[in-house]
mmCIF file of C-alpha atoms in Angstrom:
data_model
loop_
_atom_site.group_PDB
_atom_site.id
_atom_site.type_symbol
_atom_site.label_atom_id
_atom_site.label_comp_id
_atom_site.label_asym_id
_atom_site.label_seq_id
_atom_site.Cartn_x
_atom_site.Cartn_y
_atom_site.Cartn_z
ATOM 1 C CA UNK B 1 51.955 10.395 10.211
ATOM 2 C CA UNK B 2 49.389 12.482 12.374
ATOM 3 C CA UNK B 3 49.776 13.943 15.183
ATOM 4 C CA UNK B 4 47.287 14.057 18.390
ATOM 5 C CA UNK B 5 47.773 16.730 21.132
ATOM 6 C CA UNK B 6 44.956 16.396 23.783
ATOM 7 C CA UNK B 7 45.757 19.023 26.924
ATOM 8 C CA UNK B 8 44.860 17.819 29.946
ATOM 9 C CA UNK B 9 44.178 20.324 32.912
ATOM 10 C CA UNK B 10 44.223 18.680 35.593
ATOM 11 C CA UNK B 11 44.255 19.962 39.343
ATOM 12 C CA UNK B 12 47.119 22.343 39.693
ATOM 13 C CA UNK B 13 48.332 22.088 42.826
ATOM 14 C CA UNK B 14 48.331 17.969 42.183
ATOM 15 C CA UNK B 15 50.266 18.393 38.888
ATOM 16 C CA UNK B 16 52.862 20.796 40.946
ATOM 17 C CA UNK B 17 53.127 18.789 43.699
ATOM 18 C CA UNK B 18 54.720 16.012 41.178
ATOM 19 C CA UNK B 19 57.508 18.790 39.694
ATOM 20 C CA UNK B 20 55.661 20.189 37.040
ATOM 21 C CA UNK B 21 55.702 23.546 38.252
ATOM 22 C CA UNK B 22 51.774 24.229 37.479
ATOM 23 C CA UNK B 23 52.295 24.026 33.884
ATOM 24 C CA UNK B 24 49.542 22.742 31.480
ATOM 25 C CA UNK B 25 50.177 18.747 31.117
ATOM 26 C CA UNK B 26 50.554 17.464 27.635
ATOM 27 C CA UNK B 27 49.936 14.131 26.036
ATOM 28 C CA UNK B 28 51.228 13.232 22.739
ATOM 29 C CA UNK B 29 50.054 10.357 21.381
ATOM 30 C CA UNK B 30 51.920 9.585 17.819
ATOM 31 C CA UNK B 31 50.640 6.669 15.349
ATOM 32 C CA UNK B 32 54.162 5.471 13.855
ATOM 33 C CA UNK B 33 54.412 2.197 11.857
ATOM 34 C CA UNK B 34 55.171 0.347 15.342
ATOM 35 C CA UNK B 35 51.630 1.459 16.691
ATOM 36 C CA UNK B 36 50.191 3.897 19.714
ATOM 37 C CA UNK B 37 52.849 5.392 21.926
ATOM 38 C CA UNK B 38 51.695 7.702 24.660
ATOM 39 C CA UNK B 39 53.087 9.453 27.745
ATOM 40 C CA UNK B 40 52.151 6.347 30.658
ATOM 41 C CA UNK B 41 52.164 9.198 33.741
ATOM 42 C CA UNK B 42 49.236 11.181 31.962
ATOM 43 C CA UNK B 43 47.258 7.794 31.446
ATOM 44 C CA UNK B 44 47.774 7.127 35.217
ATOM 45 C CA UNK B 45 46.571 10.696 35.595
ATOM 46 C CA UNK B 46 43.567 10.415 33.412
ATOM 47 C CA UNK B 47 42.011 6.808 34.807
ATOM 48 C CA UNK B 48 42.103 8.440 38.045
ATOM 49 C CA UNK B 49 40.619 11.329 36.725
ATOM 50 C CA UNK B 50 37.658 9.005 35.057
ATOM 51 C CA UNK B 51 37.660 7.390 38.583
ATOM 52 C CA UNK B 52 36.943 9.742 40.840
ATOM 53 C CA UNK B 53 33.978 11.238 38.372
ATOM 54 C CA UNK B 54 32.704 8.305 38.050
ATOM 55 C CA UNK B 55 32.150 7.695 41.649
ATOM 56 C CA UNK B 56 31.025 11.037 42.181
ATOM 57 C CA UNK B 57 28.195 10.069 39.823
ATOM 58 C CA UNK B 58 27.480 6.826 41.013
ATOM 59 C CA UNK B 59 26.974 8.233 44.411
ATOM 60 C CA UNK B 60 24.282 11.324 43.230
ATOM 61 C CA UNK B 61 22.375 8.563 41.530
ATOM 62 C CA UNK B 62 21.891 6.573 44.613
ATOM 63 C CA UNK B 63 21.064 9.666 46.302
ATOM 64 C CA UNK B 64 18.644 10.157 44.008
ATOM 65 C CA UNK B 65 17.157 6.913 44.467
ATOM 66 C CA UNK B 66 16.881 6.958 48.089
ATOM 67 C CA UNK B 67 15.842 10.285 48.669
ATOM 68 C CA UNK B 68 14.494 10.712 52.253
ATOM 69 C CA UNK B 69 12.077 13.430 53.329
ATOM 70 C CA UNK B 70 11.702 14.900 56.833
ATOM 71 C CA UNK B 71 7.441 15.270 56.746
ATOM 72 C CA UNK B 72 4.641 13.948 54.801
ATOM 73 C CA UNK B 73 3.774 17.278 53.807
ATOM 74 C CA UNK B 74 7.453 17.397 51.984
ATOM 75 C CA UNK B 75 7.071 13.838 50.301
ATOM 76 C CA UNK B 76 3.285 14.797 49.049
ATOM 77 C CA UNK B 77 5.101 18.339 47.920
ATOM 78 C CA UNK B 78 7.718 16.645 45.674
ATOM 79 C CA UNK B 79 5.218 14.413 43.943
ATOM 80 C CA UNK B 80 2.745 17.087 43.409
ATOM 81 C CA UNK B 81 5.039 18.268 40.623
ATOM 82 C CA UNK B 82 5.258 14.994 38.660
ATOM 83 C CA UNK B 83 1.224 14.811 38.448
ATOM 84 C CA UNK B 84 -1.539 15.819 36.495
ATOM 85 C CA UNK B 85 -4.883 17.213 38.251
ATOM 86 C CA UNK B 86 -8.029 17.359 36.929
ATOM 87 C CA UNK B 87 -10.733 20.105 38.766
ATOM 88 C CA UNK B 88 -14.196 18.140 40.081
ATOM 89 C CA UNK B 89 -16.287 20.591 37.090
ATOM 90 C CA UNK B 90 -13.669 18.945 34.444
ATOM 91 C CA UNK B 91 -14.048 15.009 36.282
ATOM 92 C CA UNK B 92 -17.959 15.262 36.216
ATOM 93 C CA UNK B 93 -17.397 16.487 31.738
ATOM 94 C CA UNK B 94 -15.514 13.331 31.913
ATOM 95 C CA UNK B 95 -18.431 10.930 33.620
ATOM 96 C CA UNK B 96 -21.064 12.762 31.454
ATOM 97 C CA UNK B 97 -18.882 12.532 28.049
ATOM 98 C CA UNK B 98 -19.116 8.283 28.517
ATOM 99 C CA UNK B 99 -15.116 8.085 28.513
ATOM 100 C CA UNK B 100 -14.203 5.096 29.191
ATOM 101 C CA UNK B 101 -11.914 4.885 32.387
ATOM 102 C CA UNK B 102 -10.646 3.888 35.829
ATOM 103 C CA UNK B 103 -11.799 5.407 39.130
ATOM 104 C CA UNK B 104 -9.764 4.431 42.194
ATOM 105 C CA UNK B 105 -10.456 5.525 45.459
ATOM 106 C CA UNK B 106 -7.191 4.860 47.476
ATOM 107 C CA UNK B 107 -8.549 5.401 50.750
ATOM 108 C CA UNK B 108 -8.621 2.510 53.207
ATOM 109 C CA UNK B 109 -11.892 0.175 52.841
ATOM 110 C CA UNK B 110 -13.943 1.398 55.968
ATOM 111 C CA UNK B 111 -13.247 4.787 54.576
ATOM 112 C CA UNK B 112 -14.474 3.844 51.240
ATOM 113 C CA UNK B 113 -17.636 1.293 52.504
ATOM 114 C CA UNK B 114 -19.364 4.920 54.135
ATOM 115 C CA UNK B 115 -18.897 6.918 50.840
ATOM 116 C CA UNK B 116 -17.474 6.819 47.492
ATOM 117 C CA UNK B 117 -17.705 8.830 43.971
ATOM 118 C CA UNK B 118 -19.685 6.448 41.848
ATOM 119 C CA UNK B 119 -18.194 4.005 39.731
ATOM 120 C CA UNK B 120 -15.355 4.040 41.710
ATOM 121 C CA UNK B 121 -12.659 1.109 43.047
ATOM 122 C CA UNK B 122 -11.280 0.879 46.184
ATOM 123 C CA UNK B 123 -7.490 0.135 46.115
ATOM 124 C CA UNK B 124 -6.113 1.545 49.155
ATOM 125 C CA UNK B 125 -2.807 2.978 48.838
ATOM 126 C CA UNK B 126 -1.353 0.375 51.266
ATOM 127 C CA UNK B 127 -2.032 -2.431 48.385
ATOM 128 C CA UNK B 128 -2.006 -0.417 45.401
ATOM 129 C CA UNK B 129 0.909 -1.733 43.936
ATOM 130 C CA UNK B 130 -0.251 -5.242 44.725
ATOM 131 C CA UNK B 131 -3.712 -4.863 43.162
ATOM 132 C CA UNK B 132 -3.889 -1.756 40.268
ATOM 133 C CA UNK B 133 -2.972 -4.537 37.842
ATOM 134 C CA UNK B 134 -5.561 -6.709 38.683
ATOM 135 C CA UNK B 135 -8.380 -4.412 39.432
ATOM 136 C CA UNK B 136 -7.627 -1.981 36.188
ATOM 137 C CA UNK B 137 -6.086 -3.873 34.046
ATOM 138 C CA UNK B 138 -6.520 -1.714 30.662
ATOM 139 C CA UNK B 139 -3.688 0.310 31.139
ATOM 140 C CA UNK B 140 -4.249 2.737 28.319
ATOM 141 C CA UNK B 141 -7.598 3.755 29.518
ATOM 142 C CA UNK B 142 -7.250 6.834 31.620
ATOM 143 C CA UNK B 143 -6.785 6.827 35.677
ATOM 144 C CA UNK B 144 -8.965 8.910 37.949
ATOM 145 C CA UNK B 145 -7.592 8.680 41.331
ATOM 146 C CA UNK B 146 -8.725 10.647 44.496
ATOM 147 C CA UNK B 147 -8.920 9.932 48.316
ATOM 148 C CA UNK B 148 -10.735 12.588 50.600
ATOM 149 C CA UNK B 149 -8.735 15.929 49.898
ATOM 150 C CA UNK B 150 -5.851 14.656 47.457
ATOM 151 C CA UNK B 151 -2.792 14.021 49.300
ATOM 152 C CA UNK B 152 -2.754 10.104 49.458
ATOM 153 C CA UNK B 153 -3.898 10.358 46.115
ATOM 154 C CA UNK B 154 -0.744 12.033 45.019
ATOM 155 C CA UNK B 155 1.488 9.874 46.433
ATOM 156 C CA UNK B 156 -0.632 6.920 44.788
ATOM 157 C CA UNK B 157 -0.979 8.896 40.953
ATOM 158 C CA UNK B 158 3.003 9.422 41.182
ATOM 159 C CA UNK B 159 3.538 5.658 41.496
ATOM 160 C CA UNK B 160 1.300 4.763 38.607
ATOM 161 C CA UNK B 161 3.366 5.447 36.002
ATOM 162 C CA UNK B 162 5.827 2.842 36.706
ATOM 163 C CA UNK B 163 2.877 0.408 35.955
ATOM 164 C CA UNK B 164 2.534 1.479 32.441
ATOM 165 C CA UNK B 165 -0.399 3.603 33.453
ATOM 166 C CA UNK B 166 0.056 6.603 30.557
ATOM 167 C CA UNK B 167 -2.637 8.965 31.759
ATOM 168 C CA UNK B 168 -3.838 9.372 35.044
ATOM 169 C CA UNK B 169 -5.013 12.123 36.520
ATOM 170 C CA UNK B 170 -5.458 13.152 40.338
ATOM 171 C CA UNK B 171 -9.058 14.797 41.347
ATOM 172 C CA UNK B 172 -8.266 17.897 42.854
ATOM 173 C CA UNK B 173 -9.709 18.275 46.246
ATOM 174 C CA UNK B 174 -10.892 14.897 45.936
ATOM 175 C CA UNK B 175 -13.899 13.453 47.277
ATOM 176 C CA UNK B 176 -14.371 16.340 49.435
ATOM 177 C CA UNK B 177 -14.706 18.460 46.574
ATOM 178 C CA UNK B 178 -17.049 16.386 44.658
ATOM 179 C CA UNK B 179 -19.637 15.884 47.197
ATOM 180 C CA UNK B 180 -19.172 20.103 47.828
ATOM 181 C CA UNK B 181 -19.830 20.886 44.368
ATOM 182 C CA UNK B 182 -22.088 17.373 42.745
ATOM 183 C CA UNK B 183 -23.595 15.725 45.274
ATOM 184 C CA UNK B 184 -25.489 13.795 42.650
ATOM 185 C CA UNK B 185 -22.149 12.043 41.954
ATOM 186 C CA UNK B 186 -21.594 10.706 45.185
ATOM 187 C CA UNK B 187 -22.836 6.937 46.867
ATOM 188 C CA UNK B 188 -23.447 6.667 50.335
ATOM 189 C CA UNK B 189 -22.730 3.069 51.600
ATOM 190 C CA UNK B 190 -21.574 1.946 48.664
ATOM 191 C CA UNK B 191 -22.055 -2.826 47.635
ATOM 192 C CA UNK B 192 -18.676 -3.639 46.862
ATOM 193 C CA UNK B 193 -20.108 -6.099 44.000
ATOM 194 C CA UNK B 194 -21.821 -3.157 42.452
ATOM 195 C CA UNK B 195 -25.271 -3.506 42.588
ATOM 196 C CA UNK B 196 -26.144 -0.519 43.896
ATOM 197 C CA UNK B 197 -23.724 1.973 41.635
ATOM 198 C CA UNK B 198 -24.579 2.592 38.306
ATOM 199 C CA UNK B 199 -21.730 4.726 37.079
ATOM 200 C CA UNK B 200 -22.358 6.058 33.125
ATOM 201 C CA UNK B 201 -19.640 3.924 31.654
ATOM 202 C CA UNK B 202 -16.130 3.825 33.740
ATOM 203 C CA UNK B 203 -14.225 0.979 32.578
ATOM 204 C CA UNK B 204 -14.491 -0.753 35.998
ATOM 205 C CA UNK B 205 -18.123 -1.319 36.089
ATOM 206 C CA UNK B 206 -19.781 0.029 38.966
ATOM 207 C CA UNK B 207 -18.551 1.417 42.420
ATOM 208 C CA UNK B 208 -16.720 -1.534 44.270
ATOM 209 C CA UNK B 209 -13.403 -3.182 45.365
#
């Protein structure tokens, strides 16, 4: 016959305040011929010990899930950490290399009809979700993303991922710092059917919506 002898420490002014006198509670629990006996006051004490944990943890994980931000600035912050960036010298390596991939521009469409990068395509972050699939469906090609300095285009790389988008990568600065530094890269008044952009080879096809 073995013998199990689990100590419990549970809260001690809880334990004292049922006449235990703070002492350590202990739970035999023998396995005789006649089957499992136990003490039944520490298995009260240790469901409502599982209980209240468990709640505890329920209730972080919804925090977690609904986590609210005071400012843009903070929400942009927090998702800057779960993305990748890519410098505009690196992104231009990329268009020379003839990589096959995605550009989005995430701005809204009036932003995007005056200027784009070329062979870009315009999925504003208001419809993103609605329209990535669609518009780039290869999901294992990578994801250039960018709007004029980067911030919208955080917010928009972070979500990505929950698409089954593997790599994508956020231009840092943007479009701002692509026409700064390679103006040759950039399409004024861009035709949304792209007949006007010839980018080298992105997998979209040309710079349109």
């Amino acid at each position: 016959m073995r013998t199990i002898i689990i100590y419990f420490y549970l809260n001690y002014h809880a334990i004292k305040s049922r006449g235990s006198g703070g002492k350590e509670a202990v739970c035999l629990l023998r396995q005789p011929p006649g089957g499992l006996i136990y003490n039944q006051k520490m298995k009260k004490y240790w469901i409502l010990s599982l209980s209240s944990l468990l709640i505890l943890l329920l209730g972080a994980c919804s925090g977690n899930d609904h986590k609210s931000y005071k400012s843009v600035e903070e929400m942009v912050a927090d998702a800057k950490a779960s993305v990748t960036f890519i410098s505009a010298q690196d992104f231009k390596k990329k268009v020379e290399s003839g990589e096959k991939y995605y550009l989005i521009d995430c701005r809204e469409a009036v932003e995007f009809d005056s200027v784009c990068i070329k062979g870009a395509i315009n999925i504003p972050r208001t419809v993103l979700e609605a329209q990535v699939s669609d518009k780039a469906p290869k999901k294992r090609n990578t994801v250039y993303i960018y709007c004029n300095n980067a911030d919208k285009a955080i917010l928009a790389a972070s979500v990505l991922p929950e698409f089954k988008y593997a790599h994508v990568k956020v231009i840092d600065g943007g479009l701002d710092a692509v026409k700064a530094k390679f103006p040759e890269l950039i399409e004024l008044n861009p035709v949304r059917d792209g007949a006007k952009s010839k980018a080298p080879t992105p997998a979209s096809g040309g710079c349109g919506g």
